[in-house]
Amino acid sequence: AQSVTQPDIHITVSEGASLELRCNYSYGATPYLFWYVQSPGQGLQLLLKYFSGDTLVQGIKGFEAEFKRSQSSFNLRKPSVHWSDAAEYFCAGLTTDSWGKLQFGAGTQVVVTP
Amino acid sequence: DGGITQSPKYLFRKEGQNVTLSCEQNLNHDAMYWYRQDPGQGLRLIYYSQIVNDFQKGDIAEGYSVSREKKESFPLTVTSAQKNPTAFYLCASSPGVRGTEAFFGQGTRLTVV
């Protein structure tokens, strides 16, 4: 079955440290992939997206993600986290025949400590 | 400003009552979606609409109903048949072109009392 998996439910990181959030996908063909961020009680904001081409994608707020076909992964990274990066992060996938029906991972909660 | 407006932000419902959540967009998007969010489960698709006067069931449509009479509006009714309606509900829209991302509203938190 087509799916997106986020193996880490919760990550704690120190302010100024690097962050990497994992996302694995299971699709027959290369999907469109997205990372969204959600602050408590709010909607989702798009951080970045991958459709094709360069496998390293730059997004907003200093985030980037790398698409690795061999590992079926689309991990999100930030070199130096800020306290404002504390939020829940969702990876989502979309196949070429699924017309906008995003499939979401379960999310990773990021806590930033001083 | 263009965007998606969901109202109300908080909603309380007594058991056995139907309740309607509002979603309006001024992005001129063709497609609209309703998701349900529960802790640890990500977002699950309830209903989606690709065009006015047409909509399809998503993965968890039981106990919910929708209408799409106008391009900019996609209200969701949570009926008394929904056994566990307490959740955070998110409305989204997209241009409808294959592969484009969805834009989300700020959500409605529904609590059954």
PDB file of C-alpha atoms in Angstrom, chain B residues 12-80:
ATOM      1  CA  PHE B  12     -18.806  22.160  21.434  1.00  0.00           C
ATOM      2  CA  ARG B  13     -21.489  19.662  20.612  1.00  0.00           C
ATOM      3  CA  LYS B  14     -23.810  17.589  22.681  1.00  0.00           C
ATOM      4  CA  GLU B  15     -24.019  13.933  21.916  1.00  0.00           C
ATOM      5  CA  GLY B  16     -26.676  13.186  19.317  1.00  0.00           C
ATOM      6  CA  GLN B  17     -26.484  16.578  17.653  1.00  0.00           C
ATOM      7  CA  ASN B  18     -25.337  17.407  14.165  1.00  0.00           C
ATOM      8  CA  VAL B  19     -22.897  20.273  13.772  1.00  0.00           C
ATOM      9  CA  THR B  20     -21.536  22.068  10.714  1.00  0.00           C
ATOM     10  CA  LEU B  21     -18.006  23.368  10.310  1.00  0.00           C
ATOM     11  CA  SER B  22     -17.449  26.201   7.879  1.00  0.00           C
ATOM     12  CA  CYS B  23     -14.617  26.465   5.351  1.00  0.00           C
ATOM     13  CA  GLU B  24     -14.249  29.350   2.906  1.00  0.00           C
ATOM     14  CA  GLN B  25     -11.397  30.061   0.512  1.00  0.00           C
ATOM     15  CA  ASN B  26     -10.648  33.064  -1.680  1.00  0.00           C
ATOM     16  CA  LEU B  27      -7.721  31.503  -3.526  1.00  0.00           C
ATOM     17  CA  ASN B  28      -9.854  30.562  -6.526  1.00  0.00           C
ATOM     18  CA  HIS B  29      -8.849  26.939  -6.019  1.00  0.00           C
ATOM     19  CA  ASP B  30     -10.835  24.184  -7.671  1.00  0.00           C
ATOM     20  CA  ALA B  31     -10.152  21.477  -5.101  1.00  0.00           C
ATOM     21  CA  MET B  32     -11.036  21.442  -1.432  1.00  0.00           C
ATOM     22  CA  TYR B  33     -10.486  18.876   1.299  1.00  0.00           C
ATOM     23  CA  TRP B  34     -11.433  18.037   4.850  1.00  0.00           C
ATOM     24  CA  TYR B  35      -8.982  16.275   7.146  1.00  0.00           C
ATOM     25  CA  ARG B  36      -9.354  14.999  10.660  1.00  0.00           C
ATOM     26  CA  GLN B  37      -6.379  15.135  13.016  1.00  0.00           C
ATOM     27  CA  ASP B  38      -6.003  12.988  16.112  1.00  0.00           C
ATOM     28  CA  PRO B  39      -2.862  12.830  18.270  1.00  0.00           C
ATOM     29  CA  GLY B  40      -0.301  10.391  16.892  1.00  0.00           C
ATOM     30  CA  GLN B  41      -2.306   9.621  13.752  1.00  0.00           C
ATOM     31  CA  GLY B  42      -1.381  12.394  11.396  1.00  0.00           C
ATOM     32  CA  LEU B  43      -4.113  13.713   9.149  1.00  0.00           C
ATOM     33  CA  ARG B  44      -6.796  11.508   7.660  1.00  0.00           C
ATOM     34  CA  LEU B  45      -8.885  12.514   4.659  1.00  0.00           C
ATOM     35  CA  ILE B  46     -12.639  12.733   5.257  1.00  0.00           C
ATOM     36  CA  TYR B  47     -14.000  14.152   1.980  1.00  0.00           C
ATOM     37  CA  TYR B  48     -12.644  15.983  -1.001  1.00  0.00           C
ATOM     38  CA  SER B  49     -14.086  17.927  -3.893  1.00  0.00           C
ATOM     39  CA  GLN B  50     -12.439  18.544  -7.220  1.00  0.00           C
ATOM     40  CA  ILE B  51     -15.131  20.786  -8.628  1.00  0.00           C
ATOM     41  CA  VAL B  52     -18.356  22.504  -7.676  1.00  0.00           C
ATOM     42  CA  ASN B  53     -21.315  20.170  -7.132  1.00  0.00           C
ATOM     43  CA  ASP B  54     -19.078  17.128  -6.942  1.00  0.00           C
ATOM     44  CA  PHE B  55     -17.319  15.450  -4.017  1.00  0.00           C
ATOM     45  CA  GLN B  56     -15.912  12.059  -3.069  1.00  0.00           C
ATOM     46  CA  LYS B  57     -15.423  10.131   0.121  1.00  0.00           C
ATOM     47  CA  GLY B  58     -11.996   9.943   1.609  1.00  0.00           C
ATOM     48  CA  ASP B  59     -10.628   7.342   3.980  1.00  0.00           C
ATOM     49  CA  ILE B  60     -12.907   8.052   6.956  1.00  0.00           C
ATOM     50  CA  ALA B  61     -16.167   9.469   5.559  1.00  0.00           C
ATOM     51  CA  GLU B  62     -18.578   7.547   7.781  1.00  0.00           C
ATOM     52  CA  GLY B  63     -20.588   9.876  10.001  1.00  0.00           C
ATOM     53  CA  TYR B  64     -19.729  12.970   7.963  1.00  0.00           C
ATOM     54  CA  SER B  65     -21.378  14.814   5.078  1.00  0.00           C
ATOM     55  CA  VAL B  66     -20.354  17.717   2.841  1.00  0.00           C
ATOM     56  CA  SER B  67     -21.676  19.961   0.118  1.00  0.00           C
ATOM     57  CA  ARG B  68     -19.988  22.022  -2.573  1.00  0.00           C
ATOM     58  CA  GLU B  69     -22.535  24.445  -3.941  1.00  0.00           C
ATOM     59  CA  LYS B  70     -20.029  27.263  -4.444  1.00  0.00           C
ATOM     60  CA  LYS B  71     -16.413  27.156  -5.494  1.00  0.00           C
ATOM     61  CA  GLU B  72     -15.262  29.030  -2.419  1.00  0.00           C
ATOM     62  CA  SER B  73     -17.208  27.058   0.202  1.00  0.00           C
ATOM     63  CA  PHE B  74     -16.974  23.465   1.432  1.00  0.00           C
ATOM     64  CA  PRO B  75     -18.851  22.980   4.719  1.00  0.00           C
ATOM     65  CA  LEU B  76     -18.522  19.773   6.710  1.00  0.00           C
ATOM     66  CA  THR B  77     -21.354  18.363   8.809  1.00  0.00           C
ATOM     67  CA  VAL B  78     -20.487  16.021  11.623  1.00  0.00           C
ATOM     68  CA  THR B  79     -23.570  13.912  12.160  1.00  0.00           C
ATOM     69  CA  SER B  80     -24.749  12.028  15.201  1.00  0.00           C
TER      70      SER B  80
END
